[in-house]
Short mmCIF file of C-alpha atoms in Angstrom, two decimals:
data_model
loop_
_atom_site.label_atom_id
_atom_site.label_comp_id
_atom_site.label_asym_id
_atom_site.label_seq_id
_atom_site.Cartn_x
_atom_site.Cartn_y
_atom_site.Cartn_z
CA MET A 778 -7.99 28.96 12.66
CA TRP A 779 -10.56 30.03 10.08
CA ILE A 780 -11.61 27.79 7.22
CA ALA A 781 -9.30 29.57 4.76
CA GLU A 782 -6.28 28.73 6.91
CA LEU A 783 -7.57 25.19 7.40
CA SER A 784 -7.75 24.90 3.62
CA ARG A 785 -4.15 26.06 3.24
CA ARG A 786 -2.85 23.81 6.01
CA ALA A 787 -4.66 20.69 4.80
CA GLU A 788 -4.23 21.52 1.09
CA VAL A 789 -7.94 20.89 0.54
CA PRO A 790 -10.16 23.44 -1.26
CA VAL A 791 -12.64 25.37 0.88
CA ALA A 792 -15.53 24.08 -1.22
CA THR A 793 -14.43 20.50 -0.55
CA ILE A 794 -14.11 21.17 3.18
CA LYS A 795 -17.66 22.54 3.23
CA TYR A 796 -18.86 19.44 1.41
CA TYR A 797 -17.18 17.18 3.95
CA LEU A 798 -18.80 19.21 6.74
CA ARG A 799 -22.25 18.85 5.16
CA GLU A 800 -21.71 15.10 4.69
CA GLY A 801 -20.60 14.65 8.29
CA LEU A 802 -17.16 13.37 7.31
CA LEU A 803 -15.52 16.32 9.05
CA PRO A 804 -16.75 17.36 12.50
CA PRO A 805 -18.02 20.96 12.77
CA GLY A 806 -15.74 23.65 14.09
CA GLU A 807 -16.37 25.88 17.09
CA SER A 808 -19.12 28.31 16.15
CA VAL A 809 -18.22 31.95 16.74
CA GLY A 810 -21.11 33.51 14.88
CA ALA A 811 -23.94 32.83 12.52
CA THR A 812 -21.66 31.99 9.60
CA ARG A 813 -18.16 31.53 11.05
CA SER A 814 -16.41 28.71 12.86
CA ARG A 815 -12.94 28.10 14.21
CA TYR A 816 -11.01 24.90 13.50
CA ASP A 817 -8.05 23.23 15.16
CA GLU A 818 -5.29 20.67 14.59
CA ALA A 819 -7.76 17.80 14.88
CA HIS A 820 -9.50 19.12 11.77
CA VAL A 821 -6.20 19.34 9.89
CA ARG A 822 -5.44 15.74 10.83
CA ARG A 823 -8.91 14.51 9.89
CA LEU A 824 -8.73 16.23 6.50
CA GLY A 825 -5.36 14.60 5.90
CA LEU A 826 -6.90 11.21 6.64
CA ILE A 827 -9.89 11.83 4.36
CA ARG A 828 -7.66 13.10 1.57
CA ALA A 829 -5.37 10.08 1.81
CA LEU A 830 -8.29 7.65 1.74
CA VAL A 831 -9.93 9.37 -1.22
CA GLU A 832 -6.65 9.51 -3.14
CA SER A 833 -6.12 5.78 -2.46
CA GLY A 834 -9.22 5.14 -4.56
CA LEU A 835 -11.88 4.61 -1.90
CA SER A 836 -15.41 5.84 -2.56
CA LEU A 837 -16.90 8.38 -0.17
CA ALA A 838 -19.24 5.67 1.11
CA ARG A 839 -16.23 3.51 1.95
CA VAL A 840 -14.41 6.50 3.48
CA ARG A 841 -17.46 7.09 5.66
CA GLY A 842 -17.23 3.51 6.90
CA VAL A 843 -13.55 3.88 7.73
CA LEU A 844 -14.15 7.12 9.61
CA ALA A 845 -17.02 5.54 11.53
CA ALA A 846 -14.61 2.84 12.70
CA VAL A 847 -12.00 5.45 13.63
CA ASP A 848 -14.56 7.39 15.68
CA GLU A 849 -16.03 4.38 17.52
CA GLU A 850 -15.00 5.06 21.12
CA SER A 851 -16.79 2.10 22.71
CA LEU A 852 -14.47 -0.51 21.17
CA GLU A 853 -11.24 -1.77 22.66
CA LEU A 854 -8.23 -0.65 20.64
CA HIS A 855 -7.59 -4.10 19.15
CA ASP A 856 -11.24 -4.46 18.09
CA LEU A 857 -11.20 -0.93 16.75
CA LEU A 858 -8.19 -1.66 14.56
CA GLY A 859 -9.97 -4.73 13.23
CA ALA A 860 -13.06 -2.67 12.44
CA ALA A 861 -10.94 -0.12 10.62
CA HIS A 862 -9.33 -2.89 8.56
CA GLY A 863 -12.72 -4.36 7.77
CA ALA A 864 -14.01 -1.03 6.52
CA LEU A 865 -11.27 -1.01 3.88
CA ILE A 866 -12.30 -4.37 2.41
CA PRO A 867 -15.13 -5.00 -0.09
CA ASP A 868 -18.27 -6.40 1.50
CA ASP A 869 -19.13 -9.44 -0.61
CA ILE A 870 -16.01 -11.47 -1.33
CA ALA A 871 -16.55 -14.74 -3.17
CA ALA A 872 -14.04 -17.47 -2.36
CA SER A 873 -14.05 -21.24 -2.73
CA ALA A 874 -14.39 -23.56 0.23
CA GLU A 875 -11.01 -25.14 -0.57
CA SER A 876 -9.15 -21.82 -0.52
CA ARG A 877 -10.94 -20.78 2.66
CA ARG A 878 -9.83 -24.08 4.23
CA ARG A 879 -6.21 -23.41 3.22
CA VAL A 880 -6.34 -19.95 4.74
CA ASP A 881 -7.86 -21.23 7.97
CA GLU A 882 -5.20 -23.92 8.24
CA LEU A 883 -2.43 -21.39 7.62
CA VAL A 884 -3.74 -19.06 10.32
CA GLU A 885 -4.03 -21.96 12.77
CA GLN A 886 -0.59 -23.38 11.98
CA ARG A 887 1.07 -20.02 12.48
CA GLY A 888 -0.80 -19.47 15.73
CA TRP A 889 -2.17 -16.13 14.58
CA LEU A 890 -4.78 -14.57 16.83
CA VAL A 891 -7.25 -13.66 14.08
CA SER A 892 -11.02 -13.61 14.31
CA PRO A 893 -12.74 -16.44 12.38
CA ALA A 894 -14.94 -13.73 10.85
CA ALA A 895 -12.03 -11.53 9.69
CA SER A 896 -12.70 -10.29 6.17
CA ASP A 897 -9.05 -10.68 5.26
CA ARG A 898 -9.43 -14.46 5.46
CA ALA A 899 -11.91 -14.31 2.58
CA LEU A 900 -9.75 -11.75 0.76
CA LEU A 901 -6.73 -14.05 0.86
CA ALA A 902 -8.82 -17.04 -0.19
CA ALA A 903 -10.20 -15.08 -3.14
CA ALA A 904 -6.65 -14.15 -4.17
CA LEU A 905 -5.67 -17.84 -4.13
CA ASP A 906 -8.72 -18.60 -6.28
CA ALA A 907 -7.70 -15.92 -8.78
CA LEU A 908 -4.32 -17.60 -9.22
CA GLU A 909 -5.97 -21.00 -9.65
CA LYS A 910 -8.23 -19.64 -12.38
CA VAL A 911 -5.24 -18.70 -14.52
CA GLY A 912 -3.60 -22.06 -13.97
CA HIS A 913 -1.16 -21.15 -11.20
CA HIS A 914 -1.33 -23.04 -7.92
CA LEU A 915 0.40 -21.23 -5.08
CA ASP A 916 1.84 -24.19 -3.20
CA ASP A 917 1.92 -24.42 0.57
CA ASP A 918 5.69 -23.90 0.82
CA LEU A 919 5.60 -20.57 -1.00
CA LEU A 920 2.44 -19.53 0.84
CA GLU A 921 4.27 -20.18 4.10
CA VAL A 922 7.17 -18.00 2.95
CA TYR A 923 4.71 -15.20 2.17
CA ALA A 924 3.06 -15.65 5.58
CA ALA A 925 6.39 -15.47 7.40
CA ALA A 926 7.30 -12.28 5.57
CA ALA A 927 3.85 -10.83 6.24
CA GLN A 928 4.17 -11.60 9.95
CA GLN A 929 7.47 -9.74 10.09
CA VAL A 930 5.91 -6.74 8.36
CA GLY A 931 2.78 -6.85 10.51
CA ASP A 932 4.80 -7.04 13.73
CA ALA A 933 6.91 -4.08 12.61
CA ASP A 934 3.82 -2.07 11.62
CA VAL A 935 2.22 -2.48 15.03
CA ALA A 936 5.50 -1.87 16.87
CA HIS A 937 5.87 1.46 15.06
CA LEU A 938 2.37 2.72 15.81
CA PRO A 939 2.34 5.98 17.77
CA SER A 940 1.39 5.56 21.42
CA ALA A 941 0.55 9.19 22.16
CA ASP A 942 -3.21 8.82 21.85
CA ARG A 943 -5.91 6.49 20.57
CA ALA A 944 -6.88 8.63 17.59
CA SER A 945 -3.32 8.83 16.27
CA THR A 946 -2.87 5.07 16.64
CA VAL A 947 -6.02 4.25 14.70
CA GLU A 948 -5.48 6.90 12.02
CA THR A 949 -1.92 5.72 11.43
CA THR A 950 -3.10 2.13 11.15
CA VAL A 951 -5.72 3.09 8.59
CA LEU A 952 -3.23 5.12 6.55
CA VAL A 953 -0.59 2.37 6.59
CA THR A 954 -3.22 -0.21 5.62
CA ALA A 955 -4.73 1.92 2.84
CA LEU A 956 -1.54 3.39 1.42
CA GLY A 957 1.21 0.99 2.46
CA GLY A 958 0.36 -1.68 -0.10
CA PRO A 959 2.15 0.05 -3.01
CA VAL A 960 5.28 0.35 -0.84
CA LEU A 961 5.39 -3.40 -0.25
CA LEU A 962 4.59 -4.11 -3.90
CA ALA A 963 7.42 -1.90 -5.14
CA LEU A 964 9.87 -3.43 -2.66
CA ARG A 965 8.82 -6.92 -3.75
CA ARG A 966 9.47 -6.07 -7.40
CA LEU A 967 12.85 -4.58 -6.59
CA ALA A 968 13.74 -7.71 -4.62
CA GLN A 969 12.59 -9.90 -7.52
CA GLN A 970 14.82 -7.97 -9.93
CA ASN A 971 17.75 -8.43 -7.57
CA ALA A 972 17.08 -12.16 -7.14
CA SER A 973 16.66 -12.63 -10.90
CA ALA A 974 19.93 -10.83 -11.65
CA ARG A 975 21.78 -12.97 -9.11
CA ARG A 976 20.22 -16.24 -10.28
CA TYR A 977 20.55 -15.70 -14.01
CA GLY A 978 23.77 -13.70 -13.92
CA SER A 979 22.48 -10.55 -15.54
CA SER A 980 25.20 -8.01 -16.22
CA HIS A 981 22.86 -5.15 -17.13
CA PHE A 982 19.89 -3.38 -15.62
CA PRO A 983 16.47 -4.26 -17.07
CA ALA A 984 14.63 -1.56 -18.96
CA ASP A 985 11.85 0.25 -17.08
#
């Protein structure tokens, strides 16, 4: 397909596609002349991934890091998924030693096979610190409930990954990681409303 059709299929302006090509975010098409190139379904899929990442709020520099992880063919699939996750997380995360210890203990107690250097350990520790700073201690019992729920979600996420090819598996993982958070957040709030209504006997729906 020509770039105009690629633009229509991916719902991305031609000017933006050309920018992504110049920046190396989108691989070049098949050259069929001095100024024309043909594109295929892989380009449509890549543009969909870029668009989703940009619309999730990531900077182009961060998007570049994610795509570099997606394109790394020398890594085993498990390591590649970890690299893709890492590319979505801020680089310098400050977290207290105490919260890091709690996270490490939780991971060990649950028997999770997680790298000691995983950025998400620091991310979780920083989140615990943020709660502490506003005077709310997330106790171990509730943290364990969260971990159990997260394990169920994580197991389901991986079980539902496409197995057709490596690229689809990694791209789906990145999209679910980048865009799936709001889904879980909305479901949690709906569940909280339900639990509150049942506990406190509400007979009406809360205002939006």
